Coordinates of C-alpha atoms in Angstrom, one line a residue:
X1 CA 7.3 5.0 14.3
X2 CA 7.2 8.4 12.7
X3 CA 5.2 11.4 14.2
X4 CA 2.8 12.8 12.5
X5 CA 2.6 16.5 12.0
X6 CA 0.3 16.0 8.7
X7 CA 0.3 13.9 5.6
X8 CA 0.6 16.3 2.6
X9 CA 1.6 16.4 -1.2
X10 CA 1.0 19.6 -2.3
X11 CA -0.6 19.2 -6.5
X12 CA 0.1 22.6 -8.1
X13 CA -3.3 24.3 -9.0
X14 CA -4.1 26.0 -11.8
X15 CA -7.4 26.8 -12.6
X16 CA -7.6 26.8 -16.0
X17 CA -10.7 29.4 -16.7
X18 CA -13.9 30.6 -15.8
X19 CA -17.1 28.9 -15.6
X20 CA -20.4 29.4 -17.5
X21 CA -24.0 28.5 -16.2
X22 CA -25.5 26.5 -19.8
X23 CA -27.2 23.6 -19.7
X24 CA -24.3 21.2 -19.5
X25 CA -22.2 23.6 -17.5
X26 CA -19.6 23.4 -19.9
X27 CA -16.6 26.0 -19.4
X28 CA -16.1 27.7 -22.0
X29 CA -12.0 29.4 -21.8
X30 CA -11.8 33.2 -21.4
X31 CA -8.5 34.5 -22.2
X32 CA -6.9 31.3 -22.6
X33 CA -8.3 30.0 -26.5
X34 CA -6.9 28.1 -28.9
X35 CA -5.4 30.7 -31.0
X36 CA -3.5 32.3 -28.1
X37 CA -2.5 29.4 -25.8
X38 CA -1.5 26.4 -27.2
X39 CA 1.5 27.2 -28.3
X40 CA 4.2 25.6 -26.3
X41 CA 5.3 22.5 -24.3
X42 CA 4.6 24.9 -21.1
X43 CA 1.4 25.3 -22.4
X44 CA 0.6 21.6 -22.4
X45 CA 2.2 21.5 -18.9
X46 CA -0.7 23.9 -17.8
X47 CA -3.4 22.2 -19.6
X48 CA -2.8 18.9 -18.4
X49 CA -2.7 20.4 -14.8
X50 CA -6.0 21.6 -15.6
X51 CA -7.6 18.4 -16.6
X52 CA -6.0 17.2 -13.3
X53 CA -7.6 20.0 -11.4
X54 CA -10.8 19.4 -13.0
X55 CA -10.9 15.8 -12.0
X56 CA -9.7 17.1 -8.6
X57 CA -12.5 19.0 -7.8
X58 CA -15.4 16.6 -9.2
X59 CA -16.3 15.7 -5.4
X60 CA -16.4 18.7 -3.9
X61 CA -19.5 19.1 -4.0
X62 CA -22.8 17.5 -4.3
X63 CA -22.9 13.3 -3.2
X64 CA -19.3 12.5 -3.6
X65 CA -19.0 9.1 -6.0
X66 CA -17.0 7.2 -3.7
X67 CA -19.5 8.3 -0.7
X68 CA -22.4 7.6 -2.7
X69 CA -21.4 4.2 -4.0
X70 CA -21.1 3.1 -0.1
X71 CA -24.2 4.2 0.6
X72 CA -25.9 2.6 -2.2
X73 CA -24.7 -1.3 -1.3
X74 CA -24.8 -3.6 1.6
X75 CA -21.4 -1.9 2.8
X76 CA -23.5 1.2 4.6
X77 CA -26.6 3.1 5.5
X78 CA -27.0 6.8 4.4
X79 CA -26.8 8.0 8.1
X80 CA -25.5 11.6 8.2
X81 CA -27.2 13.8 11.0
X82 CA -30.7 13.2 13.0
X83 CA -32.0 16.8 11.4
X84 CA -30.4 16.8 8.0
X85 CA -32.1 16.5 4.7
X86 CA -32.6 12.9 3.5
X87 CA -30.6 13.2 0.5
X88 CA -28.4 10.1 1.7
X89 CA -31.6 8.5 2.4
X90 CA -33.2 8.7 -1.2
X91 CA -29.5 7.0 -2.5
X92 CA -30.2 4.2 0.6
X93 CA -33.4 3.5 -0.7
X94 CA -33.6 4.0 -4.2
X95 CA -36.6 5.8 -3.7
X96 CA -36.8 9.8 -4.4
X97 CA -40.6 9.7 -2.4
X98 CA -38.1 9.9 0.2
X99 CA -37.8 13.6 -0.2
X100 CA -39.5 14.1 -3.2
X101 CA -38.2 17.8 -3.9
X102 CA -35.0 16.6 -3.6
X103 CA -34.6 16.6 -7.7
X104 CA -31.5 18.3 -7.8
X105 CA -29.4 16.5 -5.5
X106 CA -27.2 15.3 -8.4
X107 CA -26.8 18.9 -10.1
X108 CA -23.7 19.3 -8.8
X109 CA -21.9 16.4 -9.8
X110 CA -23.5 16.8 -13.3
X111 CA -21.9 19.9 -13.6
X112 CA -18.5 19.1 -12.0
X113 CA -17.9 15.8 -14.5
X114 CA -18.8 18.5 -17.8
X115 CA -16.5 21.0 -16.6
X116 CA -13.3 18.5 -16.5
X117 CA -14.7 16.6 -19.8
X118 CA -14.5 20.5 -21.1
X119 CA -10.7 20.8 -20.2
X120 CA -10.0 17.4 -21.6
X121 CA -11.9 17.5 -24.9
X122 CA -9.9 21.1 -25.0
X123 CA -6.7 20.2 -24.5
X124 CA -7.3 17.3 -27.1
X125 CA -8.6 19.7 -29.6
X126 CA -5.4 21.7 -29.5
X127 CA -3.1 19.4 -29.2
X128 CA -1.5 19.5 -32.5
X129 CA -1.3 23.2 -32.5
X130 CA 1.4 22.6 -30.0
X131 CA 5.2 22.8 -30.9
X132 CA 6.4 20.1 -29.0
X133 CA 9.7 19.9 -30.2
X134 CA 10.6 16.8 -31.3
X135 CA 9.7 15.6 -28.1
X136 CA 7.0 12.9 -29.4
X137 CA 7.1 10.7 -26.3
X138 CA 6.0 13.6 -24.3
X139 CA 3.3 14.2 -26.6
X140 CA 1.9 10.7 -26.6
X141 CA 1.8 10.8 -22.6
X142 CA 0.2 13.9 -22.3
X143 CA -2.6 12.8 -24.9
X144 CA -2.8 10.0 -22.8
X145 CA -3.3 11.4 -19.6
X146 CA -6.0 13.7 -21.0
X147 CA -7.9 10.7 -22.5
X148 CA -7.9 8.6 -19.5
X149 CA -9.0 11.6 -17.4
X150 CA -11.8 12.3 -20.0
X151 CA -12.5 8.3 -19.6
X152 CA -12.6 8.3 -15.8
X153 CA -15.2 10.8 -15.4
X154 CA -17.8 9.3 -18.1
X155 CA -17.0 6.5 -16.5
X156 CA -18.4 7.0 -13.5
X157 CA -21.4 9.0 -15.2
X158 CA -22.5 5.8 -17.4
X159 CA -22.5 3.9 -14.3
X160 CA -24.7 6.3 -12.4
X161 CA -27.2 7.5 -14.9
X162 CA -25.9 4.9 -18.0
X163 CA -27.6 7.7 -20.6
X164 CA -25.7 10.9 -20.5
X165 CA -24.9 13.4 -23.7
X166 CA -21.5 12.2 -25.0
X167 CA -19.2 15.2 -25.7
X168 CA -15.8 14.5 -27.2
X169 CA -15.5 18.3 -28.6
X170 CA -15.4 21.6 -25.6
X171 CA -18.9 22.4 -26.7
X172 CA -22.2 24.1 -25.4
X173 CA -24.7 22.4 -27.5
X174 CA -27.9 20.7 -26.2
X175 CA -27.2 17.3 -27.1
X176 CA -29.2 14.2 -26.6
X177 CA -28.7 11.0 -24.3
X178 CA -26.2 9.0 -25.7
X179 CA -27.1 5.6 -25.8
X180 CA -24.4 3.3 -23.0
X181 CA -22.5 1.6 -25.8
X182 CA -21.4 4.7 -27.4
X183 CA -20.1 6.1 -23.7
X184 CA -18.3 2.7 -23.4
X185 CA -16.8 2.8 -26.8
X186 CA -15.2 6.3 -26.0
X187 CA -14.2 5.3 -22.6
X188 CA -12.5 2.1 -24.1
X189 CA -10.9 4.1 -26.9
X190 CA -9.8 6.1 -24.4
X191 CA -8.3 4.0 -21.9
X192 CA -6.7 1.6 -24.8
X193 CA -4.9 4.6 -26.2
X194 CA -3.7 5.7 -22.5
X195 CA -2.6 2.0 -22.2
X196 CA -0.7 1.5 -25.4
X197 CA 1.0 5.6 -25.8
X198 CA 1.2 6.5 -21.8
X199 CA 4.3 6.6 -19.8
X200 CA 5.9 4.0 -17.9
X201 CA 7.5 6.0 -15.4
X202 CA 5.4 6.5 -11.9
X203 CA 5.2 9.7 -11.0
X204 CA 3.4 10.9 -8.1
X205 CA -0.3 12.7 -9.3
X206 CA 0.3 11.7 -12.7
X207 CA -1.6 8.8 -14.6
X208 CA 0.8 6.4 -17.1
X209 CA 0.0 3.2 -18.7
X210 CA 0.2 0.6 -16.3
X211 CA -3.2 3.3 -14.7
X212 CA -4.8 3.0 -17.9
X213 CA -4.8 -1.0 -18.0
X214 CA -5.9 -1.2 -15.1
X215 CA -8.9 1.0 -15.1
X216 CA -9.5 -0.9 -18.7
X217 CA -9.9 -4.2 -16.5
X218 CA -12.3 -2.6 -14.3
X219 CA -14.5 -0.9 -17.0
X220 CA -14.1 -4.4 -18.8
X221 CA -15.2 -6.3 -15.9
X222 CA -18.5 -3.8 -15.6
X223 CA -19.7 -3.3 -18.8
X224 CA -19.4 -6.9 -19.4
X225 CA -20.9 -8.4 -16.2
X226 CA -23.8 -5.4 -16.3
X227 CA -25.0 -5.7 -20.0
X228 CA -23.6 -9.4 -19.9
X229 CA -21.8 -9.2 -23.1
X230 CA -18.6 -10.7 -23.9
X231 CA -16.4 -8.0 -25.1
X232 CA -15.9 -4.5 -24.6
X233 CA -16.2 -2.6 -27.8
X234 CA -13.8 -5.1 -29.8
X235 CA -11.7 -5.7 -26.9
X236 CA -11.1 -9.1 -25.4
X237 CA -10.8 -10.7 -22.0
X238 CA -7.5 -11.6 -23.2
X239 CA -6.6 -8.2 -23.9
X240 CA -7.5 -6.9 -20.6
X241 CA -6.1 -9.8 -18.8
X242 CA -2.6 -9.3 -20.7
X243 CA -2.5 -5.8 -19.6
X244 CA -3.2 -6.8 -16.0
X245 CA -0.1 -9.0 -16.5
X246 CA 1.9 -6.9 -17.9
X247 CA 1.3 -4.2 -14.4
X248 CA 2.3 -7.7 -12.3
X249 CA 5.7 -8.5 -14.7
X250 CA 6.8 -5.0 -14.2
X251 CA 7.1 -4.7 -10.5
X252 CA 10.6 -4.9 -10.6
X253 CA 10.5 -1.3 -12.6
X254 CA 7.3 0.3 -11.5
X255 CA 7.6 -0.4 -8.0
X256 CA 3.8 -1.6 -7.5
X257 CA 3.4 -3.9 -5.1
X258 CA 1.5 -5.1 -1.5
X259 CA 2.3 -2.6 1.4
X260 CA 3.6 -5.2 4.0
X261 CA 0.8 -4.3 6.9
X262 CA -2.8 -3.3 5.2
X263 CA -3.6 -0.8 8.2
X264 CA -0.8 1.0 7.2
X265 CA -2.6 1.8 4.1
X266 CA -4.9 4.2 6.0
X267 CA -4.0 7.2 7.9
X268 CA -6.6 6.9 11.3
X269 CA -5.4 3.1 11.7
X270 CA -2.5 3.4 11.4
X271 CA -2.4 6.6 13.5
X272 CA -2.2 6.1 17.8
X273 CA -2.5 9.2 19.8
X274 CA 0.3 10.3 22.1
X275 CA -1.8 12.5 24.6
X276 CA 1.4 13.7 26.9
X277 CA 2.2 15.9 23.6
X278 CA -1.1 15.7 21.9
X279 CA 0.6 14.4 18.7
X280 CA -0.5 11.6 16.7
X281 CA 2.5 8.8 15.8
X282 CA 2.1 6.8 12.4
X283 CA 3.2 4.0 10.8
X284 CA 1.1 5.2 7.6
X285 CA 3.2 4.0 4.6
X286 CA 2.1 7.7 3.2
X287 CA 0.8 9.2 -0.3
X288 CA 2.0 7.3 -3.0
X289 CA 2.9 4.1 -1.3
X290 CA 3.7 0.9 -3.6
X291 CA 0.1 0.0 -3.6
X292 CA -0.9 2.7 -5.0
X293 CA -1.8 2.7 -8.8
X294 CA -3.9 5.9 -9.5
X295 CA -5.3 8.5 -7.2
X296 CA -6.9 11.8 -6.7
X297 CA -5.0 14.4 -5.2
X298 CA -6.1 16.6 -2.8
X299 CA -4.1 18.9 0.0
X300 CA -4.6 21.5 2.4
X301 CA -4.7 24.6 0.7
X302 CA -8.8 24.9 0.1
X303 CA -10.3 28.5 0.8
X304 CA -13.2 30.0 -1.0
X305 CA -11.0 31.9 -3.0
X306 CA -11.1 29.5 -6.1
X307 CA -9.0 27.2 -4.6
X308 CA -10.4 23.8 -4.2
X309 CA -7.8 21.2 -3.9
X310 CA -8.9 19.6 -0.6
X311 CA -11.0 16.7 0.5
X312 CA -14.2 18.3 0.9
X313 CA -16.2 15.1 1.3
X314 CA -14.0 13.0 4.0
X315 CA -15.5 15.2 6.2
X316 CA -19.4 13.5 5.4
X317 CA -17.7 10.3 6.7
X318 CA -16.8 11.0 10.6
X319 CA -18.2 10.5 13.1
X320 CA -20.6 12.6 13.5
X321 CA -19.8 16.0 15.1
X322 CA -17.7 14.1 18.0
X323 CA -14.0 13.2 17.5
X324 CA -12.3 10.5 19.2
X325 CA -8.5 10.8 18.7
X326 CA -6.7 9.6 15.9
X327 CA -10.6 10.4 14.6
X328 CA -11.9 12.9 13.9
X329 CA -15.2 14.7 13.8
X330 CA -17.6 15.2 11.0
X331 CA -21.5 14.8 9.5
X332 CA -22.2 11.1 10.1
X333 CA -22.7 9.7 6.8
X334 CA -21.8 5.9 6.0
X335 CA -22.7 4.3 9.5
X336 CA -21.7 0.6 8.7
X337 CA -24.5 -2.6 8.2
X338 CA -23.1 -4.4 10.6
X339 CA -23.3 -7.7 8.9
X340 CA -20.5 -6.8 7.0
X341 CA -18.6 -6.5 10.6
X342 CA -19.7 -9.7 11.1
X343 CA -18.9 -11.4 8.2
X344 CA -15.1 -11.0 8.2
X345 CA -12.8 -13.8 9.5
X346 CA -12.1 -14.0 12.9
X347 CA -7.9 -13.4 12.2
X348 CA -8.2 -10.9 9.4
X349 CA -6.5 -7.9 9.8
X350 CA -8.2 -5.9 7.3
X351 CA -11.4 -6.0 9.7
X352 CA -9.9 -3.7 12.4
X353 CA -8.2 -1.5 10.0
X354 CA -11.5 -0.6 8.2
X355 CA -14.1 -0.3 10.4
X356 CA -14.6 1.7 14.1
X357 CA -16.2 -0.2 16.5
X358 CA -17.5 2.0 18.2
X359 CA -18.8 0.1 21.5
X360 CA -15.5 -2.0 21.2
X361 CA -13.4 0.4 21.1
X362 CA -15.0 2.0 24.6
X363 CA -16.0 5.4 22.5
X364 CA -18.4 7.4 24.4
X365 CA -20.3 8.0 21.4
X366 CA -23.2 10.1 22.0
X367 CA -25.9 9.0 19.7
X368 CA -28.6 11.7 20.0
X369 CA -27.8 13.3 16.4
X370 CA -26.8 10.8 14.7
X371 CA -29.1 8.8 11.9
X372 CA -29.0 5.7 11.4
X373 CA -26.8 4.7 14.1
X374 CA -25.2 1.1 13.8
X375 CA -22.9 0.8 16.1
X376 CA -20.2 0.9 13.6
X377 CA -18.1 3.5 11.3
X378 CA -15.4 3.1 8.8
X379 CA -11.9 4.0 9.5
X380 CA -10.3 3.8 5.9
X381 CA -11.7 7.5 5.0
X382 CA -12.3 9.7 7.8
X383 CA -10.7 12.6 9.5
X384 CA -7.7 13.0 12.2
X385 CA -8.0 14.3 15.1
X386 CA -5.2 15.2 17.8
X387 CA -5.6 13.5 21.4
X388 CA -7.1 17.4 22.5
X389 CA -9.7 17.0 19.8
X390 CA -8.8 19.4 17.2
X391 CA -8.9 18.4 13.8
X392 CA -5.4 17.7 12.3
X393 CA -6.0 19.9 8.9
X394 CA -7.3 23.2 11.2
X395 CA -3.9 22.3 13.9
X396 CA -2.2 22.5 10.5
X397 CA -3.7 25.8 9.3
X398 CA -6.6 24.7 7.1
X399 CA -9.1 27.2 6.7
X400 CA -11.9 24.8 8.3
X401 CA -12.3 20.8 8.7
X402 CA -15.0 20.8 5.8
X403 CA -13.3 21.9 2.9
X404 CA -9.0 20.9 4.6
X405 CA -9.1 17.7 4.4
X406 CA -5.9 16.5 2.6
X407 CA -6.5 12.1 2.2
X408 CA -5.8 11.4 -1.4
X409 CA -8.6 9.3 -2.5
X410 CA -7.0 5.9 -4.1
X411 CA -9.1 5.1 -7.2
X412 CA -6.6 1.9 -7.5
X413 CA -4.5 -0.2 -5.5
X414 CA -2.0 -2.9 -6.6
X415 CA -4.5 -6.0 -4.6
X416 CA -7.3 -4.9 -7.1
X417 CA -4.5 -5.7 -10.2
X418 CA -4.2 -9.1 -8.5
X419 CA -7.6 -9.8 -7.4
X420 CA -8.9 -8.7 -10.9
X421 CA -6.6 -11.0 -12.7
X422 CA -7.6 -13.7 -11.0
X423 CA -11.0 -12.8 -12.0
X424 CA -10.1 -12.8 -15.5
X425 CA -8.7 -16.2 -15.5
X426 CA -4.8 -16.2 -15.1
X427 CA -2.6 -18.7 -14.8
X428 CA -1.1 -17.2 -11.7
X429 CA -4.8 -16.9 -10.4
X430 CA -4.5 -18.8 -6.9
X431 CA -1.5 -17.0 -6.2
X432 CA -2.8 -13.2 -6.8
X433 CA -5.6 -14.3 -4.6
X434 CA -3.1 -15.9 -1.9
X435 CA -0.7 -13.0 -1.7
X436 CA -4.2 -10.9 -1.0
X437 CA -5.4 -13.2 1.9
X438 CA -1.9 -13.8 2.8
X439 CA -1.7 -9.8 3.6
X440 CA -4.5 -9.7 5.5
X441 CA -3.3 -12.9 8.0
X442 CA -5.4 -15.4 6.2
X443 CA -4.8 -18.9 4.6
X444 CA -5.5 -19.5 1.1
X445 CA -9.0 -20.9 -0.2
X446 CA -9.9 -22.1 -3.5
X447 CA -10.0 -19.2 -6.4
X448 CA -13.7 -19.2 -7.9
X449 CA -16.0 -16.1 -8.5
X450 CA -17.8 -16.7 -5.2
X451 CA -14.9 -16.1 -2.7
X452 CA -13.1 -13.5 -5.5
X453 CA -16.1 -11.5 -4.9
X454 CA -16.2 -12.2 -1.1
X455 CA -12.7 -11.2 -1.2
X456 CA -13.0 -8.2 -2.9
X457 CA -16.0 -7.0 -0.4
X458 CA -13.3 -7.3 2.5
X459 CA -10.3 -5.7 0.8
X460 CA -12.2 -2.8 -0.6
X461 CA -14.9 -2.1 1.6
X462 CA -15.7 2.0 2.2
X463 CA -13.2 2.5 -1.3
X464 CA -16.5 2.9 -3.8
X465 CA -16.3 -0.5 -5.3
X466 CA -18.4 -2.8 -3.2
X467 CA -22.1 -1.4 -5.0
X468 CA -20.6 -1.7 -9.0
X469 CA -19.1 -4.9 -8.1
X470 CA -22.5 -6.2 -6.9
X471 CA -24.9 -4.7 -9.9
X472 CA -21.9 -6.2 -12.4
X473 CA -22.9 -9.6 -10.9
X474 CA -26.9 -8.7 -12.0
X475 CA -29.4 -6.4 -10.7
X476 CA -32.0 -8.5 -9.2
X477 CA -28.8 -10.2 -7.4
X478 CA -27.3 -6.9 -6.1
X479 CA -30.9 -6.3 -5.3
X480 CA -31.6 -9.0 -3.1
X481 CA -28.1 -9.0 -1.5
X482 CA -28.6 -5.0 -0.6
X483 CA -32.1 -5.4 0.6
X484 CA -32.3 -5.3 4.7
X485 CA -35.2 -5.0 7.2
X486 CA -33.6 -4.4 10.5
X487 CA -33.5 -1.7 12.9
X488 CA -31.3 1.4 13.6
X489 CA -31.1 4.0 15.9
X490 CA -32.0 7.6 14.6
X491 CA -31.6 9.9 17.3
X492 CA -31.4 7.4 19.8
X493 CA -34.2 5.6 19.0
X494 CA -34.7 2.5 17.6
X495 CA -36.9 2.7 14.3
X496 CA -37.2 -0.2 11.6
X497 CA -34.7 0.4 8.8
X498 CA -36.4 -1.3 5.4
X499 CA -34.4 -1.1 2.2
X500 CA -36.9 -2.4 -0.9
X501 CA -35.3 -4.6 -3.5
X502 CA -37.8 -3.9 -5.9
X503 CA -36.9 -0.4 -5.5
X504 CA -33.4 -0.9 -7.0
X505 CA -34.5 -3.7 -9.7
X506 CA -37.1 -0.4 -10.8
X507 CA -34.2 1.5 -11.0
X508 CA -32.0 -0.9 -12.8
X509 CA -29.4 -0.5 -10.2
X510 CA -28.8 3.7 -11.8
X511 CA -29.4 6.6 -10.1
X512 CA -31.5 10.2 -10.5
X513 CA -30.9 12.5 -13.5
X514 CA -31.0 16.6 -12.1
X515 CA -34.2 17.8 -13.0
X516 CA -32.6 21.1 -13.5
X517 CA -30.3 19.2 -16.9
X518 CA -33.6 17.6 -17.8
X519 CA -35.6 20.7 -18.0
X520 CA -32.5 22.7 -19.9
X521 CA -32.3 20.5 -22.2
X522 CA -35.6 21.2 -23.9
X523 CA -37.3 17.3 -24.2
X524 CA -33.3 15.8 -25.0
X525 CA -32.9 14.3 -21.5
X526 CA -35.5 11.5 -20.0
X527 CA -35.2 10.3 -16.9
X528 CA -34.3 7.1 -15.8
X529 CA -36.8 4.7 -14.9
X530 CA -38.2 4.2 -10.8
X531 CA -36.9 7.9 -10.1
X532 CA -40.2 9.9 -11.5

């Protein structure tokens, strides 16, 4: 075992400009333009860093995706605390009546995806004004890395409000909702060219091709299960499958693979508290283990002095304001349904290594401020805290716990390469899905959609998969499967806890367009249906 002072891996920031307040919230560059700054191969350094940093920052404030796409399926209630707004709430129940002035509660995040889109579409603009001498191969992978960046963040807008105005030029101008095959085209353009031009090598922070196939499988996998279509703009299920193979055949030289223990995948469970020294020890297999394909960076350095490269929304998922060493304190969000405690396999290793059972664990968990109490908590994402209760960012000099945080958020791991394949059809497909359940202490079971979709439930639960993979498999049927009448505690009391299916076949499954982008934009932005 290793003790553990504090996980870190510090991402240079730049920030690449100032911000403007227009109806996209575009960000225009001031000082740093086209004619003046791209110029060099430094230059490209600093863009690209800048995309990074943009895509860094698009949680930091608002709902966080990941924390929202929890919330929204069977995974979790909204929770958060007993005399907070009801923001959660409204993404629970799919119904804004919740809280109906709660228009805006999106703005943020609208915002944040345009101002990274900005620094991508910028950096693409300019690209051939850059010398890059002779050095093609570092041209091609710094393209690519801007194009899949661009293609991550409209792809998470598509999936939350499917009609957004598609920029592919740093621009200003009101433009209507495009319609969701002409996002999907760009994102596959995107990812295809990041998959066939990016760079092999893994570098820590940085996105290369075998990031771009896979995120082409998952977009794949989506578009086609959500629209029910058979290809994604030209591209085949062969296609994507290949590429998935391709990531598997080159394990030997990309070093992806299984981490041997799946708790050590998480910092809290794989983190025991040593009171006699209040020190945490750790058999955490750290940032940029083998499993990991792409993530978002984040460190320790946050202040509100421009710098935002922490975790500022880990801190929505502890528990709420109480810590119980290696965890830590926070707002509550998230509690867990606890069906899905339930529903794993008696020897499955994965279930202890997610999820804090709270009354098993003997926590003295005082319940009076806390909504939607279940009983239950996830571990994956949540802070550290050291056996005296201190938070393990502030013992290590972070400004505060809300905006310290330093967890990496992993958009992909290695299992979702293998469970995906078998999804698509391999040949290898029953041994993907073995070495998956094999990881977690299980025997094998037969490969077929039902338990590939079981399977990915377990081995991604709290990661911001669990609700797309559900509405890819039909809306009515995500619908039904996320509909509950039960009871919770809010407060300490029990109250009935009634989540409507109709209310998310209304919606179609997507979520509510800022009023504030609507009303800028002059008539060009609707809303989506079930949100007026």
């Amino acid at each position: 075992m290793k003790r553990l002072s504090i996980y870190l891996l510090a991402l240079t920031a730049f920030l690449f400009s100032a911000c403007s307040e227009n109806w996209l919230d575009s960000e225009p560059l001031t000082g740093l333009n086209g004619d003046t700054f791209y110029r060099s191969k430094k230059d490209a350094e600093l863009a690209i860093v800048g995309c990074y940093d943009g895509v860094q920052v698009l949680y930091s404030s608002g709902i966080a995706f990941p924390v929202l796409s929890e919330v929204a399926s069977d995974n979790c209630f909204g929770g958060t605390g007993a005399n907070d707004d009801y923001k959660y709430q409204i993404m629970d129940n799919f119904d804004l009546q919740v809280s109906p002035a709660e228009v805006d509660m999106l703005n943020d995040n609208w915002k944040n995806y345009y101002k990274a889109i900005y620094r991508c579409n910028s950096l693409l603009l300019n690209i051939d004004k850059i010398e890059w001498e002779g050095d093609e191969a570092y041209k091609l992978s710094i393209e690519s890395q801007a194009k899949f960046l661009r293609a991550y963040c409209y792809f998470d807008m598509v999936r939350l409000w499917e009609r957004v105005p598609l920029l592919t030029l740093p621009s200003s101008e009101n433009l209507p909702q495009a319609p969701a095959d002409s996002t999907y085209a760009l994102i596959a353009s995107d990812l295809k060219y990041a998959a066939d031009n990016g760079s092999e090598t893994v570098e820590a922070g940085r996105v290369n091709k075998w990031a771009a196939k896979a995120m082409l499988a998952r977009v794949y996998l989506f578009y086609t299960g959500y629209y029910g279509e058979t290809e994604l703009a030209g591209i085949t299920k062969a296609e994507v499958l290949q590429g998935l193979e391709d990531i598997v055949a080159a394990t030997g030289t990309n070093g992806y693979g299984l981490v041997e223990e799946y708790k050590n995948l998480w910092p809290a469970a794989s983190s025991t508290p040593v009171p006699a020294d209040n020190s945490l020890t750790t058999t955490y297999a750290g940032k940029d283990n083998m499993e990991t394909v792409f993530a978002i960076k984040y460190n320790i350095t946050s202040d509100y002095n421009g710098n935002t490269d922490g975790n500022h929304w880990l801190v929505m998922l502890g528990l709420r304001t109480q810590s119980f060493s290696p965890y830590g304190r926070g707002w509550g969000a998230c509690p867990v349904v606890p069906s899905l405690y339930q529903a794993y396999e008696a020897d499955d290793a994965r279930k202890e290594a997610s999820i804090i059972a709270i009354t098993q664990e003997g926590l003295d968990f005082d319940t009076s401020d806390q909504r939607d109490y279940t009983g239950y908590t996830n571990k994956k994402y949540t802070p550290l805290a050291l056996p005296d209760g201190q938070d393990v960012a502030e013992a290590n000099d972070a400004v505060n716990l809300m905006i310290g945080q330093f967890q990496d958020y992993v958009v992909i791991r290695y299992a979702d390469v293998l469970l995906m394949a078998a999804e698509l059809g391999s040949a290898n497909a029953q041994d993907y899905f073995d070495q998956v359940r094999e990881r977690a202490g299980l025997d094998s079971k037969p490969v077929n959609q039902a338990n590939i979709m079981a399977e990915r439930r377990f081995e991604f639960a709290f990661e911001g998969l669990r609700y797309w993979d559900l509405l890819r498999n039909g809306v009515s049927s995500a619908a039904s499967t996320i509909a509950v009448s039960t009871t919770v505690q809010n407060a300490g009391l029990e109250e009935p806890k009634v989540i409507n299916a109709q209310k998310i076949i209304d919606t179609n499954g997507l979520f509510l367009i800022p009023q504030t982008q609507i009303s800028l934009s002059s008539g060009l932005i609707t809303q989506n249906d079930g949100w007026n």
